[in-house]
CSV table of C-alpha atoms in Angstrom, one decimal:
chain,number,residue,atom,x,y,z
A,1,MET,CA,-98.0,100.2,1.6
A,2,ILE,CA,-97.2,101.9,-1.8
A,3,LYS,CA,-99.3,104.7,-2.8
A,4,THR,CA,-101.8,104.3,-5.7
A,5,LEU,CA,-103.3,106.6,-8.1
A,6,GLY,CA,-106.6,106.2,-6.6
A,7,GLU,CA,-105.8,107.9,-3.4
A,8,SER,CA,-107.2,111.2,-2.2
A,9,ALA,CA,-105.4,114.6,-3.1
A,10,ASN,CA,-105.3,115.2,0.7
A,11,THR,CA,-103.3,111.9,1.3
A,12,ILE,CA,-100.4,112.7,3.7
A,13,SER,CA,-97.1,110.9,2.2
A,14,ARG,CA,-94.8,108.9,3.8
A,15,ILE,CA,-92.2,111.7,4.0
A,16,GLN,CA,-94.7,114.1,5.6
A,17,THR,CA,-95.6,111.4,8.2
A,18,CYS,CA,-92.2,110.9,9.2
A,19,PHE,CA,-91.5,114.6,9.8
A,20,LYS,CA,-94.8,115.1,11.6
A,21,GLU,CA,-94.2,112.2,14.0
A,22,LEU,CA,-90.6,113.3,14.7
A,23,SER,CA,-91.8,116.9,15.2
A,24,VAL,CA,-94.3,115.7,17.8
A,25,ARG,CA,-91.7,114.1,19.7
A,26,GLY,CA,-89.4,117.4,19.5
A,27,GLU,CA,-86.9,115.4,17.4
A,28,GLY,CA,-85.0,116.1,14.0
A,29,ALA,CA,-84.7,114.0,11.0
A,30,LEU,CA,-81.4,112.4,10.2
A,31,VAL,CA,-81.4,111.7,6.5
A,32,GLY,CA,-78.7,109.5,5.1
A,33,HIS,CA,-77.4,110.2,1.6
A,34,LEU,CA,-75.6,107.7,-0.6
A,35,VAL,CA,-74.3,107.3,-4.0
A,36,VAL,CA,-75.7,104.1,-5.2
A,37,GLY,CA,-72.9,101.7,-6.8
A,38,ALA,CA,-70.0,103.2,-5.0
A,39,PRO,CA,-68.0,101.0,-4.6
A,40,ASP,CA,-70.4,98.6,-6.4
A,41,LEU,CA,-74.2,97.8,-6.2
A,42,ALA,CA,-73.8,95.0,-3.9
A,43,ARG,CA,-72.0,96.9,-1.4
A,44,SER,CA,-74.2,99.6,-1.8
A,45,ARG,CA,-77.1,97.3,-0.8
A,46,GLU,CA,-75.4,96.5,2.5
A,47,TYR,CA,-74.5,100.1,3.4
A,48,ILE,CA,-78.0,101.1,2.9
A,49,ARG,CA,-79.3,98.2,5.2
A,50,ALA,CA,-76.8,99.3,7.6
A,51,LEU,CA,-78.1,102.9,7.6
A,52,ILE,CA,-81.7,101.7,8.2
A,53,ALA,CA,-80.6,99.1,10.9
A,54,ALA,CA,-78.9,102.2,12.5
A,55,GLY,CA,-82.1,104.2,12.7
A,56,MET,CA,-81.9,106.6,10.1
A,57,ASP,CA,-85.3,108.4,9.6
A,58,ALA,CA,-85.0,108.4,5.9
A,59,VAL,CA,-82.6,107.8,3.0
A,60,GLU,CA,-81.5,109.7,-0.1
A,61,LEU,CA,-80.3,107.3,-2.9
A,62,SER,CA,-78.3,109.2,-5.7
A,63,ILE,CA,-78.3,108.1,-9.1
A,64,PRO,CA,-74.6,108.3,-10.3
A,65,PHE,CA,-74.0,111.0,-12.9
A,66,SER,CA,-71.0,111.7,-15.1
A,67,ASP,CA,-71.0,115.5,-14.4
A,68,PRO,CA,-72.3,116.0,-10.8
A,69,ILE,CA,-71.9,119.7,-10.8
A,70,THR,CA,-73.9,120.2,-7.6
A,71,ASP,CA,-71.8,117.8,-5.4
A,72,GLY,CA,-68.5,118.5,-3.8
A,73,PRO,CA,-65.3,116.4,-4.6
A,74,VAL,CA,-66.1,113.6,-2.1
A,75,LEU,CA,-69.4,112.9,-3.7
A,76,GLN,CA,-68.1,113.5,-7.4
A,77,ASP,CA,-65.5,110.9,-6.7
A,78,ALA,CA,-68.3,108.4,-5.4
A,79,ASN,CA,-70.4,109.2,-8.6
A,80,GLN,CA,-67.4,108.1,-10.8
A,81,ARG,CA,-66.7,105.1,-8.9
A,82,ALA,CA,-70.4,104.3,-9.3
A,83,LEU,CA,-70.4,104.6,-13.0
A,84,ASN,CA,-67.0,102.8,-13.3
A,85,ALA,CA,-69.1,99.8,-11.6
A,86,GLY,CA,-71.8,99.9,-14.2
A,87,THR,CA,-74.7,101.2,-12.0
A,88,THR,CA,-77.7,102.1,-14.0
A,89,PRO,CA,-80.9,103.8,-13.0
A,90,LEU,CA,-82.9,100.7,-13.8
A,91,ALA,CA,-80.7,98.7,-11.4
A,92,ILE,CA,-81.4,101.3,-8.4
A,93,PHE,CA,-85.0,101.2,-9.2
A,94,GLU,CA,-84.7,97.5,-8.6
A,95,LEU,CA,-82.7,97.8,-5.6
A,96,VAL,CA,-85.4,100.2,-4.0
A,97,LYS,CA,-88.0,97.6,-4.9
A,98,GLU,CA,-86.2,95.2,-2.8
A,99,LEU,CA,-85.6,97.6,-0.1
A,100,ARG,CA,-89.2,98.8,0.4
A,101,ARG,CA,-90.2,95.2,1.2
A,102,GLU,CA,-88.0,95.4,4.2
A,103,THR,CA,-88.5,99.0,5.5
A,104,SER,CA,-91.1,101.5,5.7
A,105,ILE,CA,-88.8,104.5,6.1
A,106,PRO,CA,-88.9,107.3,3.2
A,107,ILE,CA,-86.8,106.6,0.4
A,108,VAL,CA,-85.9,109.7,-1.8
A,109,LEU,CA,-84.2,109.3,-5.1
A,110,VAL,CA,-81.7,111.9,-6.1
A,111,THR,CA,-80.7,112.7,-9.6
A,112,TYR,CA,-79.7,115.1,-12.4
A,113,TYR,CA,-82.2,115.7,-15.2
A,114,ASN,CA,-80.5,113.7,-17.8
A,115,PRO,CA,-81.3,110.3,-16.6
A,116,VAL,CA,-85.1,111.4,-16.2
A,117,LEU,CA,-84.9,112.9,-19.7
A,118,ALA,CA,-83.5,109.6,-21.0
A,119,MET,CA,-86.3,107.4,-19.5
A,120,GLY,CA,-89.0,110.1,-20.0
A,121,GLU,CA,-90.5,112.1,-17.1
A,122,GLU,CA,-93.7,110.0,-16.8
A,123,ALA,CA,-92.1,106.7,-17.1
A,124,PHE,CA,-89.3,107.7,-14.6
A,125,LEU,CA,-92.2,108.7,-11.9
A,126,LYS,CA,-94.4,105.8,-12.7
A,127,ARG,CA,-91.6,103.5,-11.9
A,128,GLY,CA,-90.8,105.4,-8.8
A,129,LEU,CA,-94.6,104.9,-7.7
A,130,GLU,CA,-94.2,101.2,-8.6
A,131,THR,CA,-90.8,100.6,-6.6
A,132,GLY,CA,-92.0,102.4,-3.6
A,133,ILE,CA,-89.9,105.6,-4.1
A,134,ASP,CA,-91.6,108.4,-1.9
A,135,GLY,CA,-89.8,111.6,-3.3
A,136,VAL,CA,-87.5,112.9,-6.0
A,137,LEU,CA,-84.9,115.6,-6.0
A,138,VAL,CA,-83.7,116.6,-9.5
A,139,LEU,CA,-80.6,118.6,-8.7
A,140,ASP,CA,-80.4,120.6,-11.9
A,141,LEU,CA,-83.9,121.0,-12.6
A,142,PRO,CA,-85.0,124.7,-11.7
A,143,VAL,CA,-88.6,125.0,-10.6
A,144,GLU,CA,-89.2,127.6,-13.3
A,145,GLU,CA,-88.7,124.7,-15.9
A,146,ALA,CA,-90.4,122.0,-13.9
A,147,ALA,CA,-94.1,122.2,-14.8
A,148,SER,CA,-94.3,118.9,-16.8
A,149,PHE,CA,-92.2,117.0,-14.1
A,150,LEU,CA,-94.5,118.5,-11.4
A,151,SER,CA,-97.7,117.5,-13.2
A,152,HIS,CA,-96.4,113.9,-13.5
A,153,ALA,CA,-95.1,113.8,-9.8
A,154,ARG,CA,-98.5,114.7,-8.6
A,155,ARG,CA,-100.3,112.1,-10.7
A,156,TYR,CA,-98.0,109.4,-9.5
A,157,ARG,CA,-97.9,110.6,-6.0
A,158,VAL,CA,-94.3,111.2,-5.7
A,159,ASP,CA,-93.2,113.9,-3.5
A,160,THR,CA,-91.0,116.8,-5.1
A,161,ILE,CA,-88.1,118.1,-3.2
A,162,PHE,CA,-86.3,121.4,-4.3
A,163,LEU,CA,-83.1,123.1,-3.3
A,164,ALA,CA,-82.5,126.5,-1.8
A,165,THR,CA,-79.3,128.1,-0.8
A,166,PRO,CA,-78.5,131.2,1.4
A,167,GLU,CA,-78.2,133.3,-1.8
A,168,THR,CA,-81.9,132.4,-3.0
A,169,SER,CA,-83.8,135.5,-3.3
A,170,GLU,CA,-87.2,135.8,-1.5
A,171,GLU,CA,-89.2,135.7,-4.4
A,172,ARG,CA,-87.7,132.6,-5.9
A,173,LEU,CA,-87.7,130.9,-2.4
A,174,LYS,CA,-91.5,131.3,-2.1
A,175,ALA,CA,-91.8,129.9,-5.6
A,176,ILE,CA,-89.8,126.9,-4.7
A,177,ALA,CA,-91.4,126.2,-1.6
A,178,ALA,CA,-94.9,126.5,-3.4
A,179,GLU,CA,-94.1,123.5,-5.4
A,180,THR,CA,-92.2,121.5,-2.8
A,181,THR,CA,-94.4,118.8,-1.3
A,182,GLY,CA,-91.6,116.6,0.7
A,183,PHE,CA,-89.1,118.8,2.3
A,184,LEU,CA,-87.0,121.8,1.3
A,185,CYS,CA,-83.3,121.0,1.2
A,186,PHE,CA,-81.4,124.0,2.2
A,187,LEU,CA,-77.6,123.6,1.0
A,188,LEU,CA,-75.3,125.4,3.0
A,189,PRO,CA,-71.8,126.2,1.4
A,190,TYR,CA,-68.5,125.1,3.1
A,191,GLY,CA,-67.7,127.0,6.0
A,192,MET,CA,-71.4,128.2,6.8
A,193,ASP,CA,-72.4,125.1,8.7
A,194,ARG,CA,-72.1,126.8,12.2
A,195,GLY,CA,-72.5,130.0,14.0
A,196,THR,CA,-74.5,133.1,13.5
A,197,GLN,CA,-74.5,133.0,9.8
A,198,LEU,CA,-76.2,129.6,9.9
A,199,GLU,CA,-78.8,130.7,12.4
A,200,THR,CA,-79.4,133.9,10.4
A,201,SER,CA,-79.9,132.0,7.1
A,202,LEU,CA,-82.1,129.4,8.5
A,203,GLN,CA,-84.3,131.8,10.1
A,204,ARG,CA,-84.7,133.9,7.0
A,205,VAL,CA,-85.7,130.6,5.1
A,206,ARG,CA,-88.0,129.4,7.8
A,207,ALA,CA,-89.9,132.9,7.9
A,208,LEU,CA,-90.4,132.7,4.2
A,209,VAL,CA,-91.8,129.2,3.6
A,210,PRO,CA,-95.0,127.6,4.9
A,211,SER,CA,-94.5,126.5,8.5
A,212,GLU,CA,-95.8,122.9,7.7
A,213,LEU,CA,-92.9,122.4,5.2
A,214,PRO,CA,-90.1,120.6,6.7
A,215,LEU,CA,-86.7,122.4,6.2
A,216,VAL,CA,-83.7,120.0,5.9
A,217,ALA,CA,-80.1,121.3,5.9
A,218,ALA,CA,-77.2,120.0,4.1
A,219,SER,CA,-73.5,121.1,4.1
A,220,GLU,CA,-70.8,120.6,1.6
A,221,GLY,CA,-68.6,120.1,4.5
A,222,SER,CA,-68.5,116.9,6.7
A,223,GLY,CA,-68.0,118.2,10.2
A,224,LEU,CA,-70.0,115.9,12.5
A,225,ALA,CA,-70.8,118.7,15.0
A,226,SER,CA,-72.7,120.6,12.2
A,227,PHE,CA,-75.7,118.1,12.2
A,228,ALA,CA,-77.0,119.0,15.7
A,229,THR,CA,-76.2,122.6,15.0
A,230,PHE,CA,-78.9,122.6,12.2
A,231,ILE,CA,-81.5,121.3,14.3
A,232,ARG,CA,-80.6,123.9,17.2
A,233,ALA,CA,-80.7,126.7,14.6
A,234,GLY,CA,-84.2,125.8,13.4
A,235,ALA,CA,-84.2,123.2,10.7
A,236,GLN,CA,-86.3,119.9,11.1
A,237,GLY,CA,-83.6,117.6,9.7
A,238,ALA,CA,-80.0,117.1,8.6
A,239,ILE,CA,-78.6,115.4,5.6
A,240,VAL,CA,-75.3,113.5,6.1
A,241,GLY,CA,-73.7,112.7,2.9
A,242,ASN,CA,-70.0,113.5,2.7
A,243,ALA,CA,-69.2,112.0,6.0
A,244,LEU,CA,-70.6,108.8,5.0
A,245,ALA,CA,-69.1,108.9,1.5
A,246,GLU,CA,-65.6,109.5,3.1
A,247,ARG,CA,-65.8,106.5,5.1
A,248,ILE,CA,-67.1,104.3,2.3
A,249,ALA,CA,-64.4,105.4,0.0
A,250,ALA,CA,-61.9,104.6,2.9
A,251,GLY,CA,-63.3,101.1,3.0
A,252,ILE,CA,-65.5,101.1,6.2
A,253,SER,CA,-67.4,97.7,6.7
A,254,PRO,CA,-71.2,97.9,6.7
A,255,GLU,CA,-71.2,96.9,10.6
A,256,GLN,CA,-68.8,99.9,11.1
A,257,LEU,CA,-71.0,102.1,9.1
A,258,ARG,CA,-74.0,101.2,11.1
A,259,GLU,CA,-72.2,101.7,14.5
A,260,PHE,CA,-71.2,105.1,13.0
A,261,ALA,CA,-74.7,106.2,11.9
A,262,ARG,CA,-76.3,104.8,15.3
A,263,GLU,CA,-73.8,107.2,17.3
A,264,LEU,CA,-74.8,110.2,14.9
A,265,ARG,CA,-78.4,109.4,15.2
A,266,THR,CA,-77.9,109.3,19.1
A,267,SER,CA,-76.0,112.5,19.1
A,268,LEU,CA,-78.8,114.3,17.0
A,269,ARG,CA,-81.4,113.2,19.1
A,270,ALA,CA,-79.7,114.4,22.4
A,271,GLY,CA,-79.5,117.9,20.7
A,272,SER,CA,-82.0,120.8,21.4
A,273,PRO,CA,-85.6,120.0,20.4
A,274,VAL,CA,-86.9,121.3,17.1
A,275,ALA,CA,-89.5,124.0,16.6
A,276,PRO,CA,-93.0,122.7,17.6
A,277,PRO,CA,-95.2,121.5,15.0
A,278,ALA,CA,-98.1,123.1,13.3
A,279,PRO,CA,-101.6,122.0,14.6
A,280,ALA,CA,-102.7,118.8,12.9
A,281,ASN,CA,-105.3,120.6,10.8
A,282,GLU,CA,-102.5,122.6,9.3
A,283,VAL,CA,-100.7,119.9,7.8
A,284,PRO,CA,-102.2,119.2,4.2
A,285,HIS,CA,-100.7,117.2,1.4
A,286,LEU,CA,-98.7,120.2,0.0
A,287,GLY,CA,-99.2,121.0,-3.7
C-alpha cells in the first residue's frame, strides 16, 4: 500500500519494516543496485524483475547522470550507457509505478541533485510518493544543505538516506544520522571491504549512530566475499552494485542474473547473524 499524507508521523515505513523483520530473524539485508537504462529501459525492467524474483530484500534504482563523481568506473560506464539509451527521470518514475504493482519490497531511488533541482524538490518527492518510492538517496546533497529537501521528504513520507565514509567525522556522522530515516549507507573505499579495518570502521559508526538506524555497507570493489563480511562485521545490510553492473555490461541474461542474485542471497543468509534488534518500543519513525 502506498503511503499517504494523512498517515501518522509515527508510521513505520516499508524500509524500516523490512529491516526490522530481517533483524528479528537474525538476517542481514541484501540490496541490489542498478543504473536504470543500462543497456536500455526494457532490459533494465527485466533485470529488476529478476532481482526481485531472486529474493532481494530491497532495490536501489539509480537515475543516470552525466557526471557521476561518487561512482567508480563500472557504474560510471553504466550511467553513460543509460544516458545514451535516452533514459529520463520521468521514464524511471513510470517504471517504478509499474513495479510497485508487482512487488512490496522497498524501492530506493538514487540520484544526483541536478535531476531533483530540474524537476523541483517538492514535485520530485511528490511524484515519488505517487509512484511508490520508499526512499531517496541524493549522492551529492550534503546534510548541511538539505533542509528544504528534508522538509518535503517528511511531508511526502519518503525516507531520506545519506552517505557516510570511514573518514566522516564524529560530529558530522551524528548530524547525518539525525536526518536519516531509512538506512545509513556506509561507503567503503576499494580495498577496505574486509579485515580489521572494516570491522573497526563499522564498529565506530555503529557506536555513534542510534541503535535503531540500520547500517548498510557498500564497497567500490565487487568482491563477492565482501557482502557476508559486512554482516559479520556488524552491518545490517549490504549493497551489491558493481558486481551486478559488471555482469550486465557483459551481456548476462535476466535469467542468469536471477540465478547469480539467488546464490548471493543464499550465501548472505548463511553467514553469521546480525546484531539483535532494538526492543519494539525503541523503533520509532526516525525524523
